[in-house]
Amino acid sequence: MAAKKLNLNIEFTKREKTGTGACRKLRSKNVVPAVLYGEDFKTGLAGTVLLKTVAPIANNPHRETMVLELTLSDGTKTSALIRDVQLHPLTQQIRHIDFYEVVRGHKIKVEVPVELVNTEISKGVKDGGLLNFETRIVAIEVLPRLIPEKIEVDVKDLELGAEVFVKDLPMPEDSKLITDGDALVLHITVPKAASDDTEEDATTEVEVVAKGKAPVND
């Protein structure tokens, strides 16, 4: 069964009242306080969005790479990304959202998740190696229309001792890498216990050979 497509069109209603009390009343009506920032909203435009509309996006692990279309109170539309979501520490209910305006033709900085594929059939893992996933998010500068939902790394053919660095990742067209390219994404290592056993076997073998060595007659 195909996954239900997310609705990326959000009604952003301007609000005049701010403060804790006003925001509490909004949340009681399943409305989420929000602020839109950007070139046209440098001081921030206070508004609200409906919880039922925004929740599927705000709770999505790839939310920061999803370009939304906000319809403002005056009918104008603007593209935006979710920059921050504040949750209640106990209930995990969405309490506040920050949006950032996206200007067509202008590159923006985004953080893209790295996802490993074929881990269960990785050659190095099947040979007894341990896959260490170090860098799970990379920052890039890219045009909005080219923002990838994720960057995939196929580990099927990686052998014991293999290393993948950020600079080795497949980048979107005309994008600039912000994360340090020499940062380690993953490596497949021999488990320490196995490594110690190998060294112990080698030492034992040397000792046995030494003990069995015939005396030399000068």
C-alpha positions as a LaTeX table, in Angstrom:
\begin{tabular}{lrrr}
\hline
Residue & $x$ (\AA) & $y$ (\AA) & $z$ (\AA) \\
\hline
Met1 & 0.00 & 0.00 & 0.00 \\
Ala2 & 1.46 & 3.37 & $-1.07$ \\
Ala3 & 2.20 & 5.91 & 1.64 \\
Lys4 & $-0.22$ & 8.81 & 1.84 \\
Lys5 & 1.23 & 11.92 & 0.25 \\
Leu6 & 1.78 & 14.79 & 2.67 \\
Asn7 & $-0.12$ & 18.01 & 2.17 \\
Leu8 & 2.58 & 20.68 & 1.94 \\
Asn9 & 0.11 & 23.57 & 1.65 \\
Ile10 & $-0.35$ & 25.36 & 4.96 \\
Glu11 & $-2.69$ & 28.20 & 5.92 \\
Phe12 & $-0.68$ & 30.73 & 7.92 \\
Thr13 & $-3.00$ & 33.14 & 9.74 \\
Lys14 & $-1.54$ & 36.36 & 11.12 \\
Arg15 & $-2.06$ & 36.89 & 14.86 \\
Glu16 & $-2.02$ & 40.09 & 16.86 \\
Lys17 & $-1.91$ & 38.68 & 20.38 \\
Thr18 & 1.31 & 37.17 & 21.67 \\
Gly19 & 2.48 & 35.95 & 25.06 \\
Thr20 & 2.03 & 32.83 & 27.15 \\
Gly21 & $-1.66$ & 33.29 & 27.92 \\
Ala22 & $-2.67$ & 33.93 & 24.31 \\
Cys23 & $-0.62$ & 30.98 & 23.07 \\
Arg24 & $-2.15$ & 28.67 & 25.68 \\
Lys25 & $-5.65$ & 29.58 & 24.48 \\
Leu26 & $-4.66$ & 28.88 & 20.87 \\
Arg27 & $-3.29$ & 25.44 & 21.71 \\
Ser28 & $-6.50$ & 24.55 & 23.56 \\
Lys29 & $-8.25$ & 25.02 & 20.20 \\
Asn30 & $-5.73$ & 22.78 & 18.35 \\
Val31 & $-4.05$ & 25.81 & 16.80 \\
Val32 & $-0.27$ & 26.13 & 16.89 \\
Pro33 & 1.48 & 29.50 & 17.41 \\
Ala34 & 4.13 & 30.11 & 14.75 \\
Val35 & 6.54 & 32.73 & 13.44 \\
Leu36 & 7.69 & 33.24 & 9.84 \\
Tyr37 & 11.19 & 34.63 & 9.30 \\
Gly38 & 12.99 & 35.60 & 6.10 \\
Glu39 & 14.06 & 38.42 & 3.80 \\
Asp40 & 10.55 & 39.85 & 3.80 \\
Phe41 & 9.98 & 39.11 & 7.49 \\
Lys42 & 13.25 & 40.02 & 9.18 \\
Thr43 & 11.64 & 40.78 & 12.55 \\
Gly44 & 9.35 & 37.77 & 12.24 \\
Leu45 & 5.66 & 37.55 & 11.33 \\
Ala46 & 3.59 & 36.07 & 14.16 \\
Gly47 & 0.86 & 33.72 & 13.04 \\
Thr48 & $-0.91$ & 30.41 & 13.60 \\
Val49 & $-1.29$ & 27.13 & 11.75 \\
Leu50 & $-3.80$ & 24.32 & 12.29 \\
Leu51 & $-2.38$ & 21.43 & 14.29 \\
Lys52 & $-4.03$ & 18.75 & 12.12 \\
Thr53 & $-2.46$ & 20.25 & 8.99 \\
Val54 & 1.05 & 20.84 & 10.24 \\
Ala55 & 1.50 & 17.84 & 12.58 \\
Pro56 & 2.18 & 15.22 & 9.85 \\
Ile57 & 4.98 & 17.44 & 8.51 \\
Ala58 & 6.37 & 18.62 & 11.84 \\
Asn59 & 6.57 & 15.02 & 13.08 \\
Asn60 & 8.25 & 13.78 & 9.91 \\
Pro61 & 12.00 & 12.95 & 10.27 \\
His62 & 12.67 & 14.74 & 6.96 \\
Arg63 & 10.71 & 17.88 & 7.81 \\
Glu64 & 13.68 & 20.27 & 7.46 \\
Thr65 & 14.11 & 19.34 & 3.80 \\
Met66 & 10.44 & 19.77 & 2.85 \\
Val67 & 9.60 & 22.99 & 1.02 \\
Leu68 & 6.12 & 24.11 & 2.11 \\
Glu69 & 3.75 & 26.61 & 0.55 \\
Leu70 & 2.32 & 29.00 & 3.11 \\
Thr71 & $-0.83$ & 30.93 & 2.27 \\
Leu72 & $-0.81$ & 34.17 & 4.28 \\
Ser73 & $-3.84$ & 36.05 & 5.60 \\
Asp74 & $-3.82$ & 38.49 & 2.66 \\
Gly75 & $-3.93$ & 35.64 & 0.16 \\
Thr76 & $-0.29$ & 35.83 & $-0.91$ \\
Lys77 & 1.75 & 32.64 & $-1.01$ \\
Thr78 & 5.34 & 32.07 & $-0.01$ \\
Ser79 & 7.60 & 29.03 & 0.12 \\
Ala80 & 9.11 & 28.12 & 3.48 \\
Leu81 & 10.95 & 25.48 & 5.46 \\
Ile82 & 10.35 & 24.41 & 9.04 \\
Arg83 & 13.36 & 25.61 & 11.05 \\
Asp84 & 12.36 & 24.70 & 14.58 \\
Val85 & 9.62 & 22.79 & 16.38 \\
Gln86 & 9.09 & 23.17 & 20.11 \\
Leu87 & 7.46 & 20.21 & 21.87 \\
His88 & 5.96 & 19.81 & 25.32 \\
Pro89 & 8.56 & 17.86 & 27.36 \\
Leu90 & 6.00 & 15.37 & 28.68 \\
Thr91 & 3.20 & 15.07 & 26.13 \\
Gln92 & 5.36 & 15.81 & 23.05 \\
Gln93 & 2.53 & 18.03 & 21.83 \\
Ile94 & 3.63 & 20.67 & 19.31 \\
Arg95 & 3.82 & 24.01 & 21.12 \\
His96 & 5.44 & 26.35 & 18.59 \\
Ile97 & 6.90 & 26.33 & 15.07 \\
Asp98 & 9.41 & 28.60 & 13.34 \\
Phe99 & 9.22 & 28.83 & 9.56 \\
Tyr100 & 11.91 & 30.30 & 7.30 \\
Glu101 & 11.00 & 31.93 & 3.99 \\
Val102 & 12.54 & 30.40 & 0.87 \\
Val103 & 13.27 & 32.77 & $-2.03$ \\
Arg104 & 13.20 & 31.16 & $-5.46$ \\
Gly105 & 16.63 & 31.12 & $-7.13$ \\
His106 & 18.49 & 31.72 & $-3.86$ \\
Lys107 & 20.50 & 28.94 & $-2.24$ \\
Ile108 & 19.76 & 28.12 & 1.36 \\
Lys109 & 21.48 & 26.13 & 4.07 \\
Val110 & 19.75 & 22.89 & 5.02 \\
Glu111 & 20.64 & 19.85 & 7.09 \\
Val112 & 20.04 & 16.59 & 5.25 \\
Pro113 & 19.88 & 13.18 & 6.96 \\
Val114 & 22.25 & 10.43 & 5.80 \\
Glu115 & 20.66 & 7.00 & 5.40 \\
Leu116 & 22.46 & 3.67 & 5.00 \\
Val117 & 21.00 & 1.03 & 2.66 \\
Asn118 & 21.77 & $-2.69$ & 2.32 \\
Thr119 & 23.30 & $-2.87$ & 5.80 \\
Glu120 & 22.00 & $-6.42$ & 6.24 \\
Ile121 & 23.95 & $-7.65$ & 3.19 \\
Ser122 & 27.07 & $-5.53$ & 3.62 \\
Lys123 & 30.12 & $-7.64$ & 2.73 \\
Gly124 & 32.15 & $-6.35$ & 5.67 \\
Val125 & 29.34 & $-6.99$ & 8.15 \\
Lys126 & 28.76 & $-10.51$ & 6.79 \\
Asp127 & 32.48 & $-11.15$ & 7.29 \\
Gly128 & 32.10 & $-10.32$ & 10.98 \\
Gly129 & 32.76 & $-6.59$ & 10.89 \\
Leu130 & 31.08 & $-3.93$ & 13.00 \\
Leu131 & 29.46 & $-1.05$ & 11.12 \\
Asn132 & 29.96 & 2.27 & 12.93 \\
Phe133 & 27.63 & 5.05 & 11.74 \\
Glu134 & 29.25 & 8.33 & 12.85 \\
Thr135 & 27.82 & 11.27 & 10.85 \\
Arg136 & 24.06 & 11.06 & 10.37 \\
Ile137 & 23.34 & 14.62 & 9.18 \\
Val138 & 25.24 & 16.84 & 6.75 \\
Ala139 & 24.78 & 20.56 & 6.11 \\
Ile140 & 24.73 & 21.78 & 2.52 \\
Glu141 & 23.89 & 24.95 & 0.63 \\
Val142 & 21.54 & 24.26 & $-2.25$ \\
Leu143 & 18.68 & 25.65 & $-4.33$ \\
Pro144 & 15.27 & 24.93 & $-2.76$ \\
Arg145 & 14.05 & 22.87 & $-5.71$ \\
Leu146 & 17.10 & 20.60 & $-5.46$ \\
Ile147 & 16.90 & 19.85 & $-1.72$ \\
Pro148 & 17.14 & 16.07 & $-1.29$ \\
Glu149 & 14.95 & 14.39 & 1.32 \\
Lys150 & 17.97 & 12.29 & 2.32 \\
Ile151 & 21.39 & 11.20 & 1.11 \\
Glu152 & 21.72 & 7.45 & 0.72 \\
Val153 & 24.91 & 5.42 & 1.15 \\
Asp154 & 24.90 & 1.89 & $-0.24$ \\
Val155 & 27.11 & $-0.27$ & 1.99 \\
Lys156 & 26.54 & $-3.58$ & 0.19 \\
Asp157 & 30.04 & $-3.78$ & $-1.32$ \\
Leu158 & 31.96 & $-2.25$ & 1.58 \\
Glu159 & 34.53 & $-4.61$ & 3.07 \\
Leu160 & 36.25 & $-4.86$ & 6.45 \\
Gly161 & 38.26 & $-1.70$ & 7.07 \\
Ala162 & 36.20 & 0.39 & 4.63 \\
Glu163 & 35.67 & 4.07 & 5.43 \\
Val164 & 33.27 & 6.61 & 3.96 \\
Phe165 & 33.83 & 10.33 & 4.49 \\
Val166 & 31.43 & 13.24 & 4.00 \\
Lys167 & 33.33 & 14.24 & 0.83 \\
Asp168 & 32.50 & 10.80 & $-0.62$ \\
Leu169 & 28.72 & 11.33 & $-0.38$ \\
Pro170 & 26.64 & 11.93 & $-3.52$ \\
Met171 & 25.76 & 15.63 & $-3.46$ \\
Pro172 & 22.82 & 17.37 & $-5.23$ \\
Glu173 & 23.52 & 19.32 & $-8.40$ \\
Asp174 & 25.13 & 22.75 & $-7.90$ \\
Ser175 & 25.32 & 22.37 & $-4.13$ \\
Lys176 & 28.03 & 23.41 & $-1.67$ \\
Leu177 & 29.12 & 21.22 & 1.21 \\
Ile178 & 29.20 & 22.98 & 4.59 \\
Thr179 & 29.97 & 20.05 & 6.86 \\
Asp180 & 33.70 & 19.20 & 7.00 \\
Gly181 & 34.40 & 16.92 & 4.06 \\
Asp182 & 36.94 & 14.95 & 6.09 \\
Ala183 & 34.35 & 14.03 & 8.73 \\
Leu184 & 33.87 & 10.26 & 8.95 \\
Val185 & 30.41 & 9.03 & 7.94 \\
Leu186 & 30.96 & 5.34 & 8.63 \\
His187 & 33.61 & 2.66 & 8.94 \\
Ile188 & 33.52 & $-1.11$ & 9.20 \\
Thr189 & 35.85 & $-2.42$ & 11.86 \\
Val190 & 36.85 & $-5.80$ & 13.28 \\
Pro191 & 35.21 & $-6.24$ & 16.72 \\
Lys192 & 37.77 & $-5.72$ & 19.50 \\
Ala193 & 37.20 & $-9.20$ & 20.96 \\
Ala194 & 37.96 & $-10.82$ & 17.62 \\
Ser195 & 41.02 & $-8.63$ & 17.19 \\
Asp196 & 42.31 & $-9.58$ & 20.67 \\
Asp197 & 41.76 & $-13.29$ & 19.94 \\
Thr198 & 43.80 & $-12.99$ & 16.75 \\
Glu199 & 46.67 & $-11.34$ & 18.62 \\
Glu200 & 46.48 & $-13.98$ & 21.39 \\
Asp201 & 46.59 & $-16.82$ & 18.85 \\
Ala202 & 49.62 & $-15.27$ & 17.19 \\
Thr203 & 51.41 & $-14.93$ & 20.54 \\
Thr204 & 50.59 & $-18.52$ & 21.49 \\
Glu205 & 51.89 & $-19.76$ & 18.16 \\
Val206 & 55.20 & $-17.93$ & 18.70 \\
Glu207 & 55.51 & $-19.41$ & 22.21 \\
Val208 & 54.84 & $-22.94$ & 20.95 \\
Val209 & 57.41 & $-22.60$ & 18.19 \\
Ala210 & 59.97 & $-21.25$ & 20.68 \\
Lys211 & 59.39 & $-24.12$ & 23.10 \\
Gly212 & 59.72 & $-26.73$ & 20.40 \\
Lys213 & 62.88 & $-25.29$ & 18.96 \\
Ala214 & 65.77 & $-27.78$ & 18.94 \\
Pro215 & 68.90 & $-26.77$ & 20.86 \\
Val216 & 71.78 & $-25.49$ & 18.76 \\
Asn217 & 75.09 & $-27.28$ & 19.17 \\
Asp218 & 78.01 & $-24.97$ & 18.63 \\
\hline
\end{tabular}
